[in-house]
CSV table of C-alpha atoms in Angstrom, one decimal:
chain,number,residue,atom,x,y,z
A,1,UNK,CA,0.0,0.0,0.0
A,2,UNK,CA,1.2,3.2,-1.3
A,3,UNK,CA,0.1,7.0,0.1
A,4,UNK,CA,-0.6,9.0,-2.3
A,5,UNK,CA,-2.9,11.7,-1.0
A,6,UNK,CA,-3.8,13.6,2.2
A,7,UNK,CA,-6.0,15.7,3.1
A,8,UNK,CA,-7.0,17.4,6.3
A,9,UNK,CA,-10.3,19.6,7.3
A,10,UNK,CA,-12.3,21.0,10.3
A,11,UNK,CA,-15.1,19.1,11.9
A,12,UNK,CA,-17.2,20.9,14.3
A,13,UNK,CA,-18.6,19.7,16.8
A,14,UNK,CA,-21.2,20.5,19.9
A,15,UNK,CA,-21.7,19.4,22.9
A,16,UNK,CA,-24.8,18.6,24.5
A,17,UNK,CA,-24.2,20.3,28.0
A,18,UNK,CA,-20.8,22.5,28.8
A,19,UNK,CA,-18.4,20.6,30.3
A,20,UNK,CA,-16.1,21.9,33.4
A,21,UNK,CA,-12.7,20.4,34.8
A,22,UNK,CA,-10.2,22.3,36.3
A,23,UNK,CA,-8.4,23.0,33.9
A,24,UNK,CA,-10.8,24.2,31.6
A,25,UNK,CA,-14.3,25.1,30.4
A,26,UNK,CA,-15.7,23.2,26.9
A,27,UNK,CA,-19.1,23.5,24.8
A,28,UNK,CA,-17.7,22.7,21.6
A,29,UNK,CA,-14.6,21.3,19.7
A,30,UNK,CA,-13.3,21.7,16.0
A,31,UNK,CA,-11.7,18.4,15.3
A,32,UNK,CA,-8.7,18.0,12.6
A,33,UNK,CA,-10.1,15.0,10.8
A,34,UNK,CA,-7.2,13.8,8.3
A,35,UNK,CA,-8.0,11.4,4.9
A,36,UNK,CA,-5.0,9.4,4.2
A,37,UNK,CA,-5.5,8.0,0.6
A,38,UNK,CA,-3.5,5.0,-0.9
A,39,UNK,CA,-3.0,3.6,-4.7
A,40,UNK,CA,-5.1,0.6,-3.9
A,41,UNK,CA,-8.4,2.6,-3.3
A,42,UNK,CA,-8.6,2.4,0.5
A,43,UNK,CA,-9.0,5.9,2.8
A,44,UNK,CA,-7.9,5.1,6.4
A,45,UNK,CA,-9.5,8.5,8.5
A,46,UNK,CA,-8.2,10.0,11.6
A,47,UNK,CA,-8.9,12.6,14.2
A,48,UNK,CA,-6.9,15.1,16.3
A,49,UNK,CA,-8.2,17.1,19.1
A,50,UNK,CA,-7.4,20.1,20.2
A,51,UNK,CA,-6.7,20.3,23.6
A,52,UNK,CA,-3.9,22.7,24.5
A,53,UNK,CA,-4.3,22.8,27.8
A,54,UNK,CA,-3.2,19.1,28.0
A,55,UNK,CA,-0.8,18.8,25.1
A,56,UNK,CA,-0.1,21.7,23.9
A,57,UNK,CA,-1.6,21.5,20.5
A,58,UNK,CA,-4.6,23.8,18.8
A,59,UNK,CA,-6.5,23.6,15.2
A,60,UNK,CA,-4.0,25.5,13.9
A,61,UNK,CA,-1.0,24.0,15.3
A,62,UNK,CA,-2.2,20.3,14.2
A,63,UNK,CA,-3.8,21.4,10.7
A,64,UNK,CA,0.2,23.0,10.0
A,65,UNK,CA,2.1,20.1,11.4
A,66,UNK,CA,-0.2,17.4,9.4
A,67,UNK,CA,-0.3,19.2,5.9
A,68,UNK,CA,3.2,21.3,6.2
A,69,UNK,CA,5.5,18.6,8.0
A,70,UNK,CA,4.4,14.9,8.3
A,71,UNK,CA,1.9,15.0,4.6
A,72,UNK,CA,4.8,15.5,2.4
A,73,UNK,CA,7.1,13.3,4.1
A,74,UNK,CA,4.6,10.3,4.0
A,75,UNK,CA,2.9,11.1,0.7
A,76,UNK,CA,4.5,8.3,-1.7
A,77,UNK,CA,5.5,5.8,0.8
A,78,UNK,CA,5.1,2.3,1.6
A,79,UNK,CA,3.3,1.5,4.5
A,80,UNK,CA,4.1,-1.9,6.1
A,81,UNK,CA,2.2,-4.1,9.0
A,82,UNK,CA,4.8,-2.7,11.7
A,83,UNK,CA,4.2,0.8,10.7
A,84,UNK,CA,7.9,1.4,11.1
A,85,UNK,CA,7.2,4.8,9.0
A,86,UNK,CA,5.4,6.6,12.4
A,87,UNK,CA,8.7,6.1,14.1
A,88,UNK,CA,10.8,8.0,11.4
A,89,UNK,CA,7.5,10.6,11.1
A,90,UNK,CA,7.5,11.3,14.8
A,91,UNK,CA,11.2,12.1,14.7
A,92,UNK,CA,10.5,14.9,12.6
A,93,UNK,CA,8.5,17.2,15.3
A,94,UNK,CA,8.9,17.2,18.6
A,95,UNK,CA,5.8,16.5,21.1
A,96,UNK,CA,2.9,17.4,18.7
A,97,UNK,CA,1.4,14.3,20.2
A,98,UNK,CA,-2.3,15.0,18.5
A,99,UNK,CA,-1.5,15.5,14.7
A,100,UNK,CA,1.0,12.1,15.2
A,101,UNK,CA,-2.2,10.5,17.1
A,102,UNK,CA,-4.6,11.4,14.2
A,103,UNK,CA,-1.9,9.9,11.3
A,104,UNK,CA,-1.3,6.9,13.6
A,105,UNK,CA,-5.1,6.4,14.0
A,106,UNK,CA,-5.8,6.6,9.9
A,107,UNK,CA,-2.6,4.5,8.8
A,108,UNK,CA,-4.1,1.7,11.5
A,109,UNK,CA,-7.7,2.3,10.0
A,110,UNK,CA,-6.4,1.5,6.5
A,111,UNK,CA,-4.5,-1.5,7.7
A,112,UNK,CA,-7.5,-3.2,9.2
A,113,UNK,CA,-10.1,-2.2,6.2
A,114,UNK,CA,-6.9,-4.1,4.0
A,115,UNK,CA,-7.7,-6.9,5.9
A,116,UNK,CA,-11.5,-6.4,5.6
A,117,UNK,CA,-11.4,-6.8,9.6
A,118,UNK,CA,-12.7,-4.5,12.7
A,119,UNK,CA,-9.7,-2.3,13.8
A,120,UNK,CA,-10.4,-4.4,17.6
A,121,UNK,CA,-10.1,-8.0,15.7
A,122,UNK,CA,-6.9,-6.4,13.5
A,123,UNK,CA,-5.3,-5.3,17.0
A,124,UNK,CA,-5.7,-9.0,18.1
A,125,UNK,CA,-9.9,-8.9,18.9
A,126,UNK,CA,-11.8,-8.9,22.1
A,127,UNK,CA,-15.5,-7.9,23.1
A,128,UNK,CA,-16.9,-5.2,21.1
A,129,UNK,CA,-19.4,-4.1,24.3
A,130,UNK,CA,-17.3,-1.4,26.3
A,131,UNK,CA,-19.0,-0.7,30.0
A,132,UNK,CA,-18.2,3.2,30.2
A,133,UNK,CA,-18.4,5.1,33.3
A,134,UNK,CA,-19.2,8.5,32.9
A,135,UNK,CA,-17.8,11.8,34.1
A,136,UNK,CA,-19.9,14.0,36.3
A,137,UNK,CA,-18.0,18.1,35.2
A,138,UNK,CA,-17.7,20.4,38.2
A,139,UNK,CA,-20.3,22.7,39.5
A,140,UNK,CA,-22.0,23.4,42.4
A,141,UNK,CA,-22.7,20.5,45.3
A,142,UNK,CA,-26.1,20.5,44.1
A,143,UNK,CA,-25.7,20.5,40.2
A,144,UNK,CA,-23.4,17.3,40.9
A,145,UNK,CA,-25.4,15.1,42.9
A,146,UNK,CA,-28.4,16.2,40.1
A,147,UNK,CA,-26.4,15.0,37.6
A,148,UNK,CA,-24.8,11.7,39.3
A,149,UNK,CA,-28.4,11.0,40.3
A,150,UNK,CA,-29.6,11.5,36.2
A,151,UNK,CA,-26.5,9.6,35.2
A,152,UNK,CA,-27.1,6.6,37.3
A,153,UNK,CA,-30.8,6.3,36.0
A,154,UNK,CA,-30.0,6.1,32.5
A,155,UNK,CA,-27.7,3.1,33.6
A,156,UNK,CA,-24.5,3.9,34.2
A,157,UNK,CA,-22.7,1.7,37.0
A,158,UNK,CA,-19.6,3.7,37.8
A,159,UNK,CA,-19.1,7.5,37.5
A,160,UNK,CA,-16.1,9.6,37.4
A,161,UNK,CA,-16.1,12.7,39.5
A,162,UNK,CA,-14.3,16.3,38.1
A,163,UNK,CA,-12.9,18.0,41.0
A,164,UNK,CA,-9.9,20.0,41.9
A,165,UNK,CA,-11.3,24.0,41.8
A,166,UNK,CA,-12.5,24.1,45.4
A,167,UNK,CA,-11.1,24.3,49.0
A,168,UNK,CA,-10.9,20.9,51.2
A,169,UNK,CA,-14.0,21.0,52.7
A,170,UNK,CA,-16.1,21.3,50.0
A,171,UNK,CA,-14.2,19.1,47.4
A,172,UNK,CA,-14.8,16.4,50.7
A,173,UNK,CA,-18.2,17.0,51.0
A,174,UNK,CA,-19.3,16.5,47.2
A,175,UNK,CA,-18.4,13.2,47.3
A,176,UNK,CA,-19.7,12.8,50.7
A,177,UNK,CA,-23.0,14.3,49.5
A,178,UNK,CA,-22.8,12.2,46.3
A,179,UNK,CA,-22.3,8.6,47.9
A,180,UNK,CA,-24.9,9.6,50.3
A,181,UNK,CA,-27.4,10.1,47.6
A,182,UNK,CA,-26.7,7.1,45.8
A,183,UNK,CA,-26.1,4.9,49.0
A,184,UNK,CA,-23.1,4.1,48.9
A,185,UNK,CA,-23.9,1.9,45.6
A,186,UNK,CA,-22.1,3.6,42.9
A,187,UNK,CA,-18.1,3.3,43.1
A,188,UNK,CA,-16.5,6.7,42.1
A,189,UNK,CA,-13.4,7.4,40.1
A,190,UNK,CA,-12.2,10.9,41.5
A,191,UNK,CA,-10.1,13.1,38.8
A,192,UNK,CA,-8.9,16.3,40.1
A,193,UNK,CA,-6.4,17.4,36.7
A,194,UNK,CA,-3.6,18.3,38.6
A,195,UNK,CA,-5.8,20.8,40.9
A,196,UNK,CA,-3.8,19.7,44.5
A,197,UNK,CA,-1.0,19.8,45.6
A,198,UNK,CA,0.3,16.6,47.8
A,199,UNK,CA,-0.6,17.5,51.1
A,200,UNK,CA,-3.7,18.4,50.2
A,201,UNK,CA,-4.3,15.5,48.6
A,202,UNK,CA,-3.3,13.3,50.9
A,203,UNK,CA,-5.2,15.1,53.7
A,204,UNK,CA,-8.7,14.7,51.2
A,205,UNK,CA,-8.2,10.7,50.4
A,206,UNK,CA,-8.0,9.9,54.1
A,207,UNK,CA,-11.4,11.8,54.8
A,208,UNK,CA,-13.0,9.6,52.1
A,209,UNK,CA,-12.0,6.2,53.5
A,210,UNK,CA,-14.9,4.6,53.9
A,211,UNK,CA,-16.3,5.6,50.4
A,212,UNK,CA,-16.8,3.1,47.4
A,213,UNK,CA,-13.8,4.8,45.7
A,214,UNK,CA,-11.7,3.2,42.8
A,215,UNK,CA,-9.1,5.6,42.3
A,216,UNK,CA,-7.7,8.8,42.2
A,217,UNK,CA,-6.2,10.4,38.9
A,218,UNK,CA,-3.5,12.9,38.5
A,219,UNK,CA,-4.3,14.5,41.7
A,220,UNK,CA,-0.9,16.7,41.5
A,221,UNK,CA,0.7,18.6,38.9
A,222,UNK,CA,2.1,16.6,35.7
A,223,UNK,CA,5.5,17.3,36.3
A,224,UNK,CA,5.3,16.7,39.8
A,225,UNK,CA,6.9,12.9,39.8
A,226,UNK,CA,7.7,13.1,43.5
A,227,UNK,CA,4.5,14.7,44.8
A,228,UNK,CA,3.1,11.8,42.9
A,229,UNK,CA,4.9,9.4,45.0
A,230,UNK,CA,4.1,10.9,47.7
A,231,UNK,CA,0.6,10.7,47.8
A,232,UNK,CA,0.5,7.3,46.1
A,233,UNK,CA,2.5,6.0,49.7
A,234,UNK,CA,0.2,7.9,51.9
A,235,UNK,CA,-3.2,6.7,50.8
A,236,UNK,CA,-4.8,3.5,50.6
A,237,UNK,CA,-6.6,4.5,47.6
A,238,UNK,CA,-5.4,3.6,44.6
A,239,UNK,CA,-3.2,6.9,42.5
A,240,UNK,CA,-3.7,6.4,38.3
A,241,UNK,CA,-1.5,8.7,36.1
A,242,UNK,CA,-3.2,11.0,33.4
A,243,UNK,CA,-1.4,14.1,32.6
A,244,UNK,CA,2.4,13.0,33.3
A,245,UNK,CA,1.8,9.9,31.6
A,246,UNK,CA,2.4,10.6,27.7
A,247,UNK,CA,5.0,8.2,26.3
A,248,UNK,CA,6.4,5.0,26.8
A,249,UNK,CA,9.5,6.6,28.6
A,250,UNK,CA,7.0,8.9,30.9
A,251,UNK,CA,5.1,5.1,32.1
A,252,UNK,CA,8.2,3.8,32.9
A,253,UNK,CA,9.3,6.7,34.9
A,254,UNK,CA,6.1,6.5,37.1
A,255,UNK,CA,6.1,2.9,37.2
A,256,UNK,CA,9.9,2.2,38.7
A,257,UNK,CA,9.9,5.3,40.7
A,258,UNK,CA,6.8,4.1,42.0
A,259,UNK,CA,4.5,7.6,41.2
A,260,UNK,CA,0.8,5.6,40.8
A,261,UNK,CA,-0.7,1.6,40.9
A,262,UNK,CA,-2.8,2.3,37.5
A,263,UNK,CA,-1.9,4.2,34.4
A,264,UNK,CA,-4.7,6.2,31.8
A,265,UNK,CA,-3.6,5.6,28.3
A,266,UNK,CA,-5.2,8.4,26.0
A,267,UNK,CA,-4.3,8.4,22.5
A,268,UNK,CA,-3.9,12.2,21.9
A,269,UNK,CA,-1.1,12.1,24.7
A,270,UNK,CA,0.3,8.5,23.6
A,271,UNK,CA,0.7,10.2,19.6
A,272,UNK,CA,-1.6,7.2,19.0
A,273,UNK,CA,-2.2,3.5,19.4
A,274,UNK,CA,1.6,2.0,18.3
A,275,UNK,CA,2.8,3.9,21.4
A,276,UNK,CA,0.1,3.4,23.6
A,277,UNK,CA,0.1,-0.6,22.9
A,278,UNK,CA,4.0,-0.3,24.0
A,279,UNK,CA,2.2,1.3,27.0
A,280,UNK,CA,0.0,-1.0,27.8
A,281,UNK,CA,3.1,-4.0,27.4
A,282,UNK,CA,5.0,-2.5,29.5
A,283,UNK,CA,2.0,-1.9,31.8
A,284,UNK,CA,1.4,-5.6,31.4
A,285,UNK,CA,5.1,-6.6,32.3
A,286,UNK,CA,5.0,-4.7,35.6
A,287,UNK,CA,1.7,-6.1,36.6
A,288,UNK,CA,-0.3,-2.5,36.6
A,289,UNK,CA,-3.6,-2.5,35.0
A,290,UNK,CA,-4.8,0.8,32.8
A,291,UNK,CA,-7.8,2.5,31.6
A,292,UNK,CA,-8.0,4.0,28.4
A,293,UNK,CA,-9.0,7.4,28.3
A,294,UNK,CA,-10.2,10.4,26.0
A,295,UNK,CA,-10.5,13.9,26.0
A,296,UNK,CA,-13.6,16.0,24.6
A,297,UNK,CA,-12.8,14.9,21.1
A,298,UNK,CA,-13.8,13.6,17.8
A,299,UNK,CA,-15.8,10.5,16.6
A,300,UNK,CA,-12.9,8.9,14.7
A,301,UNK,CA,-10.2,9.4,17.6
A,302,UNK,CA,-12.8,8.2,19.9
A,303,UNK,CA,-13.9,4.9,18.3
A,304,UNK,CA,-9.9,4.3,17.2
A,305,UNK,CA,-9.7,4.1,21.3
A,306,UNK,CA,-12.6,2.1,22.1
A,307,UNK,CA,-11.2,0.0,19.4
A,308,UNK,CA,-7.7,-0.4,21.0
A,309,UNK,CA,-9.4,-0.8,24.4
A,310,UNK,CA,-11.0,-4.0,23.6
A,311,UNK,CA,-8.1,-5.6,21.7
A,312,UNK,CA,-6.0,-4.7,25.3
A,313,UNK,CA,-6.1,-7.5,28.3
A,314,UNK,CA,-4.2,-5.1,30.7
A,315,UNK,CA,-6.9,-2.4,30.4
A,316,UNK,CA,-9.3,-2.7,32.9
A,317,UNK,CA,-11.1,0.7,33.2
A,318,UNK,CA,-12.9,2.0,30.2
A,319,UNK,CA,-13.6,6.5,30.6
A,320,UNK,CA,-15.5,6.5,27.2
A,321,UNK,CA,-18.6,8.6,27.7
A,322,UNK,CA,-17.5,10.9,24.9
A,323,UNK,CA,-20.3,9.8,23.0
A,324,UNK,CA,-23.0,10.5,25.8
A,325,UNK,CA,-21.6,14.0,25.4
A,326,UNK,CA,-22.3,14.8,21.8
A,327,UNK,CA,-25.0,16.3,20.1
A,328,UNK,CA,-25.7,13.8,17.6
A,329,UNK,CA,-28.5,15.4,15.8
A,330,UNK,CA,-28.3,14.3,12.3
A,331,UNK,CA,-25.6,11.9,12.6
A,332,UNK,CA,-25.8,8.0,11.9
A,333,UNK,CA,-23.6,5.2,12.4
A,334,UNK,CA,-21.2,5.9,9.5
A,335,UNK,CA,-20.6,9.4,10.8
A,336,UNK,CA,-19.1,8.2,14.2
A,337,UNK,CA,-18.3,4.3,13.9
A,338,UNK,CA,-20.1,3.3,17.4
A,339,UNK,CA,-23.4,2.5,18.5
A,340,UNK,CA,-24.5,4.2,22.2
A,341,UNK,CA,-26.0,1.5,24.5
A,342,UNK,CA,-27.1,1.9,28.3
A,343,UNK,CA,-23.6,3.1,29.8
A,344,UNK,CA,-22.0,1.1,27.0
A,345,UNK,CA,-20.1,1.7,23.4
A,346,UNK,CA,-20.6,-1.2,21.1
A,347,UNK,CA,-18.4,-1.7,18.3
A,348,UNK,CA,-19.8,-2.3,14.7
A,349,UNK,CA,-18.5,-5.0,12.8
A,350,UNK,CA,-17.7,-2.4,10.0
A,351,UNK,CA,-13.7,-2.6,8.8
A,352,UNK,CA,-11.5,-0.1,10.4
A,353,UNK,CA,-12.4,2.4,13.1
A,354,UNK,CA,-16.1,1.3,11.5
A,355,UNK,CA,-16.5,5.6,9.8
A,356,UNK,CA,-17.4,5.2,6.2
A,357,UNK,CA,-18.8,9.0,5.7
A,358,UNK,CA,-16.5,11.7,4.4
């Protein structure tokens, strides 16, 4: 298979609610959607999203690097089942994680429809039903316990809670009010993006002890390796890495300097799924189980993830309510590869990422 075209535009699109972590506010999202086209007929698609706040990288900053930097050097090569071409494209930019996710995602899409397969069976197969939790954004005590009470109704079994903007006794007391009003049925996956610092959170897990809690993610700064340690040796409850974990060298930082017991693989950090399965190896060799993750992004990034989530034994936690999120008015299946169950994805038996519609 041979590139011989590539093309990038803007997909817009809306979300049904605004969505609040502490690190930002979100409504909408213009996604980069690439179209990698080859000489035997076959257009693998891809998705970048723009979250700058987390990697660095905006629409214009992954619309330049795809058309001005990595398009010309892959139009007219050969692309082999190792993709050993991604490792000599990365090379020529540094970090730019989501344009190299969204060329990674589309070169494994047009592998898979070669071989007339579902990306998850290409990867090495697994179920196509995906339990998701989904992720209650920050408001008031009220709003939250609204919306975990809604979210629990329309079937979801585990929910992951946005904190990390308020002071210690009210970050304690939204859980508090939370489990309360679900009686202590629902276990909660507590994500604070970097918003304590380790004292802090240490002093917040222990008051939560006794509360059906799964984990904790990136409850320090991503830089802070230490802090991370820290608070992963003072608490009982288990510490996942998010925002410090990008690359294969960042995983095995956190893992031997022992920073976290779980690790969330997302593949606009990872540059896309040939690092993030060298993630989840290595994640696998040390014993540590993952969740795969996404940001507020697109339809073809998103299903490439659920994809690579059910092709990968070592990941255990699935944080794909992405979906839920959208405002699908006027979209079918071909538009965004996955069919929305009751707190599920389901993956189509479609080839590829299972997106037809350009």
């Amino acid at each position: 298979m041979k590139i011989t075209k590539i093309k990038t535009h803007i997909v817009p699109i809306q979300l049904s609610s605004t969505f609040k972590t502490a690190l930002r506010e979100v409504s909408h999202v213009n996604v980069v959607r690439v179209y990698i086209h080859f000489d035997n007929g076959i257009v693998g698609i891809g998705d970048a999203a723009p979250t700058h706040v987390i990697t660095g990288d905006t629409e214009a900053s992954i619309t330049s690097a795809i058309n001005d930097i990595f398009g010309p050097f892959l139009i007219g090569r050969e692309l082999d089942e190792e993709l050993t071409i991604l490792d000599e494209m990365k090379s020529l930019l540094v970090h730019n994680s989501s344009p190299k996710a969204a060329i990674d995602i589309a070169l494994h899409d047009a592998l898979a429809k070669a071989s007339s397969k579902p990306l998850y069976e290409f990867l090495g197969g697994g179920s196509p039903r995906l339990e998701t939790d989904y992720t209650i954004s920050i408001g008031t005590p009220e709003k939250m316990v609204r919306d975990a009470e809604t979210k629990v109704a329309e079937g979801f079994k585990s929910l992951k809670i946005k904190l990390g903007l308020d002071p210690v006794e009210i970050e304690v007391a939204k859980i508090r009010r939370m489990n309360e009003a679900l009686g202590g049925k629902i276990p909660f996956r507590i994500d604070a993006n970097q918003g304590w610092t380790p004292d802090v959170a240490i002093q917040i897990l222990n008051e939560w002890s006794d509360i059906p809690i799964g984990f904790i993610e990136q409850p320090v700064k991503s830089w802070d390796f230490a802090g991370m340690a820290k608070v992963t040796a003072n608490t009982n409850i288990p510490i996942m890495a998010d925002e410090s974990l990008f690359g294969i060298h960042d995983a095995k930082r956190l893992l031997d300097e022992k920073c976290c017991n779980l690790l969330n693989i997302k593949l606009m950090k990872s540059a896309g799924i040939k690092e993030a399965r060298a993630i989840h190896d290595l994640a696998s060799e040390y014993k540590v189980d993952c969740m795969i993750g996404t940001m507020i992004e697109g339809y073809a990034s998103l299903s490439a993830a659920a994809h690579f989530a059910a092709s990968a034994k070592q990941v255990k936690f699935y944080d794909l309510d992405v979906p839920f999120m959208w405002n699908l008015q006027g979209k079918n299946l071909a538009d965004i590869g996955l069919e929305i169950g009751r707190g599920e994805v389901l993956l189509t038996e479609e080839d590829g990422i299972g997106i037809s519609a350009y």
